[in-house]
Structures are given as C-alpha cells and as structure tokens.
Amino acid sequence: MIELTTIIDGKALASDVEVDARERAKKLAKRGIVPGLATVLVGENPASQMYIRLKHSACSRVGIRSENVVLPPESTEIDLIARIQELNSRSDINGILLQLPLPRGLSPQRAMMTIRPEKDVDGFHPQNMGALLLGVELLVPCTPLGIIYALERLGKKLEGAEVVIVGHSNVVGKPLAAMMLNRNATVQVCHVFTGDLARHTRDAEILVVAAGVPGLIKKEMVKSGAYVFDVGINRVGDKTVGDVDFDKVSEVAAAITPVPGGVGPLTVAMLLRQTLQATENQNQNNPTD
Ligand code: NAD
C-alpha cells in the first residue's frame, strides 16, 4: 500500500485559529474590551516590514486593534526602552511585540526584559521563558507554539515521541525543546557544532529544522514516516525556500510543511492567540464580567 504524504497546510490551520480568535475578540468586545497589540520596529529592514504588515492585517481580520511604532535606525537603547515603557503603561495596549532583528548595537535581551511579562506576546521575557522551563506555559514563543498546535491538530502523540530539533536559537530551538519536554517527548537539539547531523536527524519521528540553511536536510537524513517542520526562510534567487529539500523529503515523510505556507502562517496565528490570552488575563478581575 502506498502511504500518502500529508502536506501540512499552515494557511488552512491558521484560518481555523482565526475563526476561534474572532470569537474570543467578540466576547471581549461584549465586555467593552478591545484587545490592543503594539509592534515595535527599529529601522527599515524590508523583511521585518513585511512581517509587521502580515501581523497587522491578521489582527484586523479578527478584531484586534494594532499599531506599529517605528523608530529610526539610529535609535539608542534609551530611546527604545523609553518607547517600550510608554507602551507598558498604556491600558489600551495588551500585547507588545518587538520585531527582531534589531540594528547592530541594540541588545534584544535588554529590550525584551523591559516589556512587562504580562504583555510579552512573543514569550521572550526571562520570566516567561523561566516559567516555560519549569513546565508552566504562560506566554510562549509563537513559532514553537504553532508547531505544537499543528501536531495536536494532526493527532500526533508527543508523549514518548523522538523529537529532533535542528537549531538552538532563543526564538525557536530552545523554547520548542522545553515545550516538547513539557509534553514528555524525548528531545535532541542539534546546531552548527553538531558533528554528524544525519546521525541525529535519522532518529526523528518529529523533525523540526530552524537553521536558515537552504537544502540542509536531504532525503537520506530523514526517517521514513517522520513529521517534518521546516521553519527556515531563505531567499534563493527570486524564490523563498526552507531548510529542507521539500520534493525529495516528501517522498519519505508522513507529513511535511511547505515553505512558504507552512510554519510562517502558524506563527502569525499564534500571535493572535497570545494577544487574546494576554488581554483575557489582564481583564480577569474586570467588574464587567
Ligand atoms: P538563528 O538564525 O538565530 O540560528 C540558527 C541556528 O541554526 C543556530 O542554532 C545554529 O547553530 C544552527 N545552524 C546553522 N547552520 C547549521 C548547520 N549547518 N547545521 C546545523 N545547525 C545549524 O535561528 P532562528 O532565529 O531560529 O532562525 C532560523 C531560521 O528560521 C531562519 O531562516 C529564520 O528566518 C527562520 N524563522 C522562521 C520563522 C517562521 O515563522 N517561519 C520564525 C523564526 C525564524
């Protein structure tokens, strides 16, 4: 019997998340609450500008009010922190997202630490990251959350699953490893210093690749029946490609995300969920309940 590979349609999954998000926003609106998200962009990086546009248009589709704070590329850390503090103090802003990367000379860690943890919709504040490591998932990074969401929707059991993550960034690899451990998966995390990458990736029942290296993962590095999530976003000529050789790996994987249209839309959808979560948490004791 020929097993068909599932192409994980991130756009379709994201649109389901949006249906739910719209309902949650409506419930809040009935209580007179309009969820508010502020994005902060420093400089004029075209890719960052594009991601910001995608995030704002998703917000407008579900009833989240959003605004974009743009700082000039020459901004100092003092300027950036002052703007974040201003957003922290505003009651109409429930979530704050600092778009990365920052221009050279600005520390993302220090800026992230300024965001009030309850408004940290990207889950990068040390308090939220620390809680995640302790098994308490308050606000968590959106890309790993999107991957977990897709696996749940696919009905893939995580308890006892062999998970291999390629890439150990603070944004994807490390928080995803913690989320997988919280669900009792067995996790290996590989990175640029891993000696024999294929030896690890071949173990994976669930393989997540977030390296930013086009074509890094080839068919012979993937176990038959694996669930493959390609997080990478790379420009090659006029095309956007991931880190996985999609056509060949599709021949052995049970399920695989395309690039574009896989993990990217899920990441944006999870930002909506996190903004609603933050808004609901901040209004738990609202007298209009
Ligand atoms: P990063 O760019 O900060 O770091 C790259 C990671 O990959 C490091 O851990 C590094 O050690 C590892 N790596 C690099 N080359 C490798 C190699 N040859 N073999 C094994 N490991 C290697 O990581 P990031 O910020 O998580 O971004 C990774 C990729 O994912 C980028 O292409 C980025 O654009 C993309 N990304 C996509 C989304 C999305 O929503 N789809 C979200 C975040 C990041």
Short mmCIF file of C-alpha atoms and ligand atoms in Angstrom, two decimals:
data_model
loop_
_atom_site.label_atom_id
_atom_site.label_comp_id
_atom_site.label_asym_id
_atom_site.label_seq_id
_atom_site.Cartn_x
_atom_site.Cartn_y
_atom_site.Cartn_z
CA MET A 1 0.00 0.00 0.00
CA ILE A 2 1.31 3.46 -0.87
CA GLU A 3 1.23 5.84 2.11
CA LEU A 4 0.40 9.38 1.04
CA THR A 5 2.37 12.27 2.50
CA THR A 6 0.34 14.96 4.24
CA ILE A 7 1.33 18.45 3.21
CA ILE A 8 0.72 20.45 6.37
CA ASP A 9 -1.28 23.44 5.16
CA GLY A 10 -0.25 26.23 7.54
CA LYS A 11 -2.65 28.68 5.92
CA ALA A 12 -5.67 26.42 6.45
CA LEU A 13 -4.70 25.74 10.07
CA ALA A 14 -4.12 29.47 10.62
CA SER A 15 -7.53 30.31 9.26
CA ASP A 16 -9.11 27.89 11.80
CA VAL A 17 -7.18 29.68 14.54
CA GLU A 18 -8.53 32.99 13.22
CA VAL A 19 -12.13 31.74 13.48
CA ASP A 20 -11.55 30.98 17.15
CA ALA A 21 -9.68 34.28 17.67
CA ARG A 22 -12.56 36.25 16.18
CA GLU A 23 -14.97 34.59 18.65
CA ARG A 24 -12.72 35.43 21.59
CA ALA A 25 -12.39 39.04 20.41
CA LYS A 26 -16.19 39.28 20.09
CA LYS A 27 -16.65 38.02 23.66
CA LEU A 28 -14.19 40.64 24.88
CA ALA A 29 -15.96 43.34 22.82
CA LYS A 30 -19.24 42.48 24.60
CA ARG A 31 -17.46 43.41 27.83
CA GLY A 32 -16.27 46.68 26.27
CA ILE A 33 -12.70 45.42 25.81
CA VAL A 34 -10.84 45.78 22.51
CA PRO A 35 -7.58 43.79 22.52
CA GLY A 36 -4.64 46.01 21.56
CA LEU A 37 -1.30 44.94 20.11
CA ALA A 38 1.68 47.24 19.56
CA THR A 39 4.55 46.19 17.36
CA VAL A 40 7.88 47.97 17.67
CA LEU A 41 10.13 48.16 14.65
CA VAL A 42 13.56 49.76 14.74
CA GLY A 43 14.97 50.66 11.34
CA GLU A 44 13.89 49.80 7.83
CA ASN A 45 14.66 46.11 7.31
CA PRO A 46 12.35 45.16 4.37
CA ALA A 47 11.75 41.60 5.64
CA SER A 48 10.80 42.94 9.08
CA GLN A 49 8.48 45.49 7.47
CA MET A 50 6.79 42.67 5.56
CA TYR A 51 6.34 40.52 8.71
CA ILE A 52 4.88 43.51 10.54
CA ARG A 53 2.37 44.08 7.72
CA LEU A 54 1.29 40.43 7.85
CA LYS A 55 0.81 40.63 11.62
CA HIS A 56 -1.27 43.81 11.43
CA SER A 57 -3.51 42.55 8.67
CA ALA A 58 -4.14 39.32 10.65
CA CYS A 59 -5.06 41.45 13.69
CA SER A 60 -7.53 43.48 11.66
CA ARG A 61 -9.20 40.29 10.36
CA VAL A 62 -10.04 39.08 13.88
CA GLY A 63 -10.86 42.31 15.74
CA ILE A 64 -7.56 43.08 17.45
CA ARG A 65 -6.64 46.78 17.32
CA SER A 66 -2.98 47.11 16.37
CA GLU A 67 -0.48 49.87 15.98
CA ASN A 68 3.06 49.96 14.71
CA VAL A 69 5.68 52.03 16.50
CA VAL A 70 8.58 52.76 14.15
CA LEU A 71 11.87 54.06 15.48
CA PRO A 72 14.66 55.38 13.26
CA PRO A 73 17.63 53.03 12.65
CA GLU A 74 19.98 55.27 14.64
CA SER A 75 17.82 54.96 17.81
CA THR A 76 19.69 54.32 21.04
CA GLU A 77 18.83 51.71 23.64
CA ILE A 78 17.50 54.54 25.84
CA ASP A 79 15.09 55.61 23.04
CA LEU A 80 13.89 52.05 22.53
CA ILE A 81 13.41 51.33 26.21
CA ALA A 82 11.54 54.62 26.69
CA ARG A 83 9.07 53.69 23.94
CA ILE A 84 8.54 50.22 25.38
CA GLN A 85 7.93 51.69 28.85
CA GLU A 86 5.36 54.05 27.38
CA LEU A 87 3.54 51.07 25.82
CA ASN A 88 3.84 49.16 29.12
CA SER A 89 1.94 51.92 30.89
CA ARG A 90 -0.94 52.15 28.38
CA SER A 91 -4.10 50.29 29.37
CA ASP A 92 -5.28 50.04 25.74
CA ILE A 93 -2.16 48.03 24.81
CA ASN A 94 -2.38 44.41 25.95
CA GLY A 95 0.49 42.98 23.93
CA ILE A 96 3.87 44.31 22.83
CA LEU A 97 5.97 42.68 20.13
CA LEU A 98 9.50 43.82 19.42
CA GLN A 99 10.33 42.87 15.84
CA LEU A 100 13.75 41.22 15.52
CA PRO A 101 16.47 41.55 14.40
CA LEU A 102 17.40 44.91 15.91
CA PRO A 103 20.01 47.09 14.22
CA ARG A 104 23.59 46.46 15.35
CA GLY A 105 24.42 47.87 18.75
CA LEU A 106 20.98 47.31 20.27
CA SER A 107 20.63 44.38 22.64
CA PRO A 108 17.44 42.36 22.06
CA GLN A 109 17.77 40.80 25.54
CA ARG A 110 17.76 44.12 27.40
CA ALA A 111 14.88 45.45 25.30
CA MET A 112 12.87 42.25 25.84
CA MET A 113 13.42 42.45 29.59
CA THR A 114 11.76 45.88 29.56
CA ILE A 115 8.46 44.52 28.20
CA ARG A 116 6.04 43.80 31.05
CA PRO A 117 5.83 39.98 31.23
CA GLU A 118 2.02 40.02 31.02
CA LYS A 119 2.23 41.97 27.73
CA ASP A 120 5.08 39.85 26.31
CA VAL A 121 3.11 38.16 23.50
CA ASP A 122 6.29 36.72 21.98
CA GLY A 123 7.15 34.96 25.24
CA PHE A 124 10.77 36.12 25.25
CA HIS A 125 10.85 37.79 28.66
CA PRO A 126 13.08 35.84 31.10
CA GLN A 127 10.11 35.45 33.45
CA ASN A 128 8.03 33.76 30.73
CA MET A 129 10.99 31.72 29.47
CA GLY A 130 11.84 30.69 33.04
CA ALA A 131 8.25 29.61 33.67
CA LEU A 132 8.32 27.61 30.43
CA LEU A 133 11.43 25.75 31.62
CA LEU A 134 9.65 24.99 34.89
CA GLY A 135 6.77 23.49 32.92
CA VAL A 136 4.41 26.46 33.30
CA GLU A 137 3.46 27.83 29.89
CA LEU A 138 2.20 31.39 30.35
CA LEU A 139 3.06 33.36 27.20
CA VAL A 140 5.40 31.32 25.00
CA PRO A 141 7.22 31.98 21.69
CA CYS A 142 4.84 31.89 18.73
CA THR A 143 6.75 29.66 16.27
CA PRO A 144 7.16 26.71 18.68
CA LEU A 145 3.55 27.16 19.79
CA GLY A 146 2.42 26.95 16.16
CA ILE A 147 4.34 23.70 15.67
CA ILE A 148 2.79 22.18 18.81
CA TYR A 149 -0.65 23.34 17.63
CA ALA A 150 -0.16 21.69 14.20
CA LEU A 151 0.99 18.42 15.79
CA GLU A 152 -2.07 18.41 18.04
CA ARG A 153 -4.33 19.05 15.05
CA LEU A 154 -2.63 16.19 13.18
CA GLY A 155 -3.29 13.96 16.17
CA LYS A 156 0.39 13.18 16.62
CA LYS A 157 1.16 11.90 20.09
CA LEU A 158 4.06 13.75 21.69
CA GLU A 159 4.47 11.66 24.83
CA GLY A 160 7.39 9.34 24.22
CA ALA A 161 7.98 10.69 20.68
CA GLU A 162 11.56 11.04 19.41
CA VAL A 163 11.93 14.72 18.54
CA VAL A 164 14.99 16.19 16.85
CA ILE A 165 15.34 19.96 16.57
CA VAL A 166 18.00 21.47 14.29
CA GLY A 167 18.83 24.98 15.51
CA HIS A 168 19.19 26.17 19.11
CA SER A 169 18.04 29.79 18.88
CA ASN A 170 16.22 31.53 21.71
CA VAL A 171 13.32 32.14 19.32
CA VAL A 172 12.68 28.59 18.07
CA GLY A 173 15.00 25.74 19.10
CA LYS A 174 15.37 26.28 22.85
CA PRO A 175 11.74 27.12 23.68
CA LEU A 176 10.49 24.31 21.43
CA ALA A 177 12.77 21.83 23.22
CA ALA A 178 11.26 22.94 26.54
CA MET A 179 7.71 22.65 25.20
CA MET A 180 8.40 19.17 23.86
CA LEU A 181 9.90 18.10 27.20
CA ASN A 182 6.85 19.53 28.98
CA ARG A 183 4.82 17.08 26.85
CA ASN A 184 7.15 14.17 27.70
CA ALA A 185 8.80 13.82 24.31
CA THR A 186 12.44 12.70 24.08
CA VAL A 187 14.35 15.63 22.62
CA GLN A 188 17.68 16.04 20.83
CA VAL A 189 18.79 19.57 19.91
CA CYS A 190 21.38 19.92 17.14
CA HIS A 191 23.20 23.03 15.95
CA VAL A 192 26.08 24.22 13.84
CA PHE A 193 28.64 22.44 16.05
CA THR A 194 26.86 19.07 15.92
CA GLY A 195 29.39 16.65 14.43
CA ASP A 196 27.24 14.26 12.45
CA LEU A 197 23.85 15.88 11.90
CA ALA A 198 22.37 12.99 9.90
CA ARG A 199 23.09 10.53 12.74
CA HIS A 200 20.66 12.54 14.89
CA THR A 201 18.06 13.55 12.30
CA ARG A 202 17.59 9.93 11.22
CA ASP A 203 16.25 9.16 14.74
CA ALA A 204 13.47 11.71 14.43
CA GLU A 205 9.82 10.80 14.47
CA ILE A 206 9.28 14.57 14.55
CA LEU A 207 11.97 16.67 12.89
CA VAL A 208 11.98 20.46 13.24
CA VAL A 209 14.54 22.39 11.24
CA ALA A 210 15.29 26.04 12.05
CA ALA A 211 18.80 26.70 10.80
CA GLY A 212 18.45 29.19 7.95
CA VAL A 213 20.47 26.97 5.60
CA PRO A 214 18.72 26.11 2.30
CA GLY A 215 18.83 22.41 1.39
CA LEU A 216 20.37 21.40 4.74
CA ILE A 217 18.06 18.42 5.24
CA LYS A 218 18.16 15.80 2.50
CA LYS A 219 16.04 12.70 1.96
CA GLU A 220 18.64 10.29 3.34
CA MET A 221 18.73 12.25 6.62
CA VAL A 222 15.03 11.65 7.32
CA LYS A 223 13.41 8.56 8.80
CA SER A 224 10.53 7.08 6.84
CA GLY A 225 7.20 8.24 8.32
CA ALA A 226 8.65 11.31 10.03
CA TYR A 227 6.71 14.53 10.64
CA VAL A 228 8.90 17.31 9.25
CA PHE A 229 8.54 21.00 10.13
CA ASP A 230 10.63 23.37 8.05
CA VAL A 231 10.98 26.69 9.88
CA GLY A 232 13.72 28.12 7.66
CA ILE A 233 13.02 31.13 5.46
CA ASN A 234 15.72 31.72 2.85
CA ARG A 235 15.80 33.82 -0.29
CA VAL A 236 17.39 31.88 -3.14
CA GLY A 237 17.31 33.92 -6.32
CA ASP A 238 13.75 35.17 -6.56
CA LYS A 239 12.34 32.25 -4.53
CA THR A 240 11.67 31.75 -0.84
CA VAL A 241 12.76 28.29 0.30
CA GLY A 242 13.14 26.47 3.60
CA ASP A 243 15.96 24.38 5.03
CA VAL A 244 14.54 21.05 3.83
CA ASP A 245 14.76 19.57 0.33
CA PHE A 246 10.95 19.54 0.13
CA ASP A 247 10.43 17.47 -3.03
CA LYS A 248 12.76 14.62 -2.04
CA VAL A 249 11.95 14.59 1.68
CA SER A 250 8.21 14.47 0.81
CA GLU A 251 8.91 11.02 -0.65
CA VAL A 252 9.69 9.61 2.82
CA ALA A 253 7.94 11.89 5.32
CA ALA A 254 4.46 11.14 6.65
CA ALA A 255 3.77 14.87 6.90
CA ILE A 256 5.75 17.96 5.93
CA THR A 257 5.34 21.74 5.97
CA PRO A 258 5.98 23.67 2.75
CA VAL A 259 7.86 26.98 2.60
CA PRO A 260 6.13 29.34 2.19
CA GLY A 261 2.70 28.44 3.56
CA GLY A 262 3.70 26.16 6.44
CA VAL A 263 5.15 27.35 9.73
CA GLY A 264 5.03 31.08 8.82
CA PRO A 265 1.21 31.50 8.82
CA LEU A 266 1.00 29.40 12.01
CA THR A 267 3.43 31.77 13.74
CA VAL A 268 1.24 34.78 12.89
CA ALA A 269 -1.89 32.91 14.01
CA MET A 270 -0.29 32.12 17.38
CA LEU A 271 0.48 35.81 17.86
CA LEU A 272 -3.28 36.44 17.67
CA ARG A 273 -3.91 33.73 20.25
CA GLN A 274 -1.25 35.09 22.58
CA THR A 275 -2.59 38.66 22.27
CA LEU A 276 -6.08 37.44 23.18
CA GLN A 277 -4.67 35.36 26.03
CA ALA A 278 -2.78 38.39 27.37
CA THR A 279 -5.93 40.55 27.09
CA GLU A 280 -8.09 37.97 28.86
CA ASN A 281 -5.50 37.54 31.63
CA GLN A 282 -5.25 41.29 32.14
CA ASN A 283 -9.03 41.57 32.43
CA GLN A 284 -9.69 38.59 34.69
CA ASN A 285 -10.95 40.72 37.55
CA ASN A 286 -12.78 43.20 35.39
CA PRO A 287 -16.01 44.24 37.15
CA THR A 288 -17.96 43.90 33.84
CA ASP A 289 -17.51 40.08 33.97
P1 NAD B 1 19.26 31.63 14.22
O1 NAD B 1 19.37 32.20 12.84
O2 NAD B 1 19.38 32.53 15.39
O3 NAD B 1 20.33 30.47 14.43
C1 NAD B 1 20.48 29.42 13.52
C2 NAD B 1 20.54 28.11 14.26
O4 NAD B 1 20.81 27.08 13.32
C3 NAD B 1 21.68 28.04 15.28
O5 NAD B 1 21.29 27.26 16.37
C4 NAD B 1 22.80 27.36 14.51
O6 NAD B 1 23.72 26.69 15.36
C5 NAD B 1 22.01 26.40 13.66
N1 NAD B 1 22.70 26.06 12.41
C6 NAD B 1 23.19 26.92 11.47
N2 NAD B 1 23.80 26.24 10.47
C7 NAD B 1 23.68 24.92 10.78
C8 NAD B 1 24.11 23.74 10.17
N3 NAD B 1 24.80 23.76 9.02
N4 NAD B 1 23.83 22.56 10.76
C9 NAD B 1 23.13 22.52 11.93
N5 NAD B 1 22.71 23.63 12.56
C10 NAD B 1 22.97 24.81 12.01
O7 NAD B 1 17.90 30.79 14.31
P2 NAD B 1 16.38 31.26 14.17
O8 NAD B 1 16.22 32.68 14.55
O9 NAD B 1 15.60 30.21 14.86
O10 NAD B 1 16.11 31.18 12.59
C11 NAD B 1 16.34 30.01 11.84
C12 NAD B 1 15.60 30.09 10.53
O11 NAD B 1 14.20 30.08 10.80
C13 NAD B 1 15.85 31.35 9.72
O12 NAD B 1 15.79 31.04 8.35
C14 NAD B 1 14.68 32.26 10.10
O13 NAD B 1 14.38 33.19 9.08
C15 NAD B 1 13.58 31.24 10.23
N6 NAD B 1 12.47 31.60 11.12
C16 NAD B 1 11.21 31.40 10.64
C17 NAD B 1 10.12 31.66 11.45
C18 NAD B 1 8.75 31.39 10.91
O14 NAD B 1 7.77 31.86 11.45
N7 NAD B 1 8.62 30.60 9.85
C19 NAD B 1 10.29 32.13 12.74
C20 NAD B 1 11.60 32.30 13.21
C21 NAD B 1 12.68 32.02 12.40
#
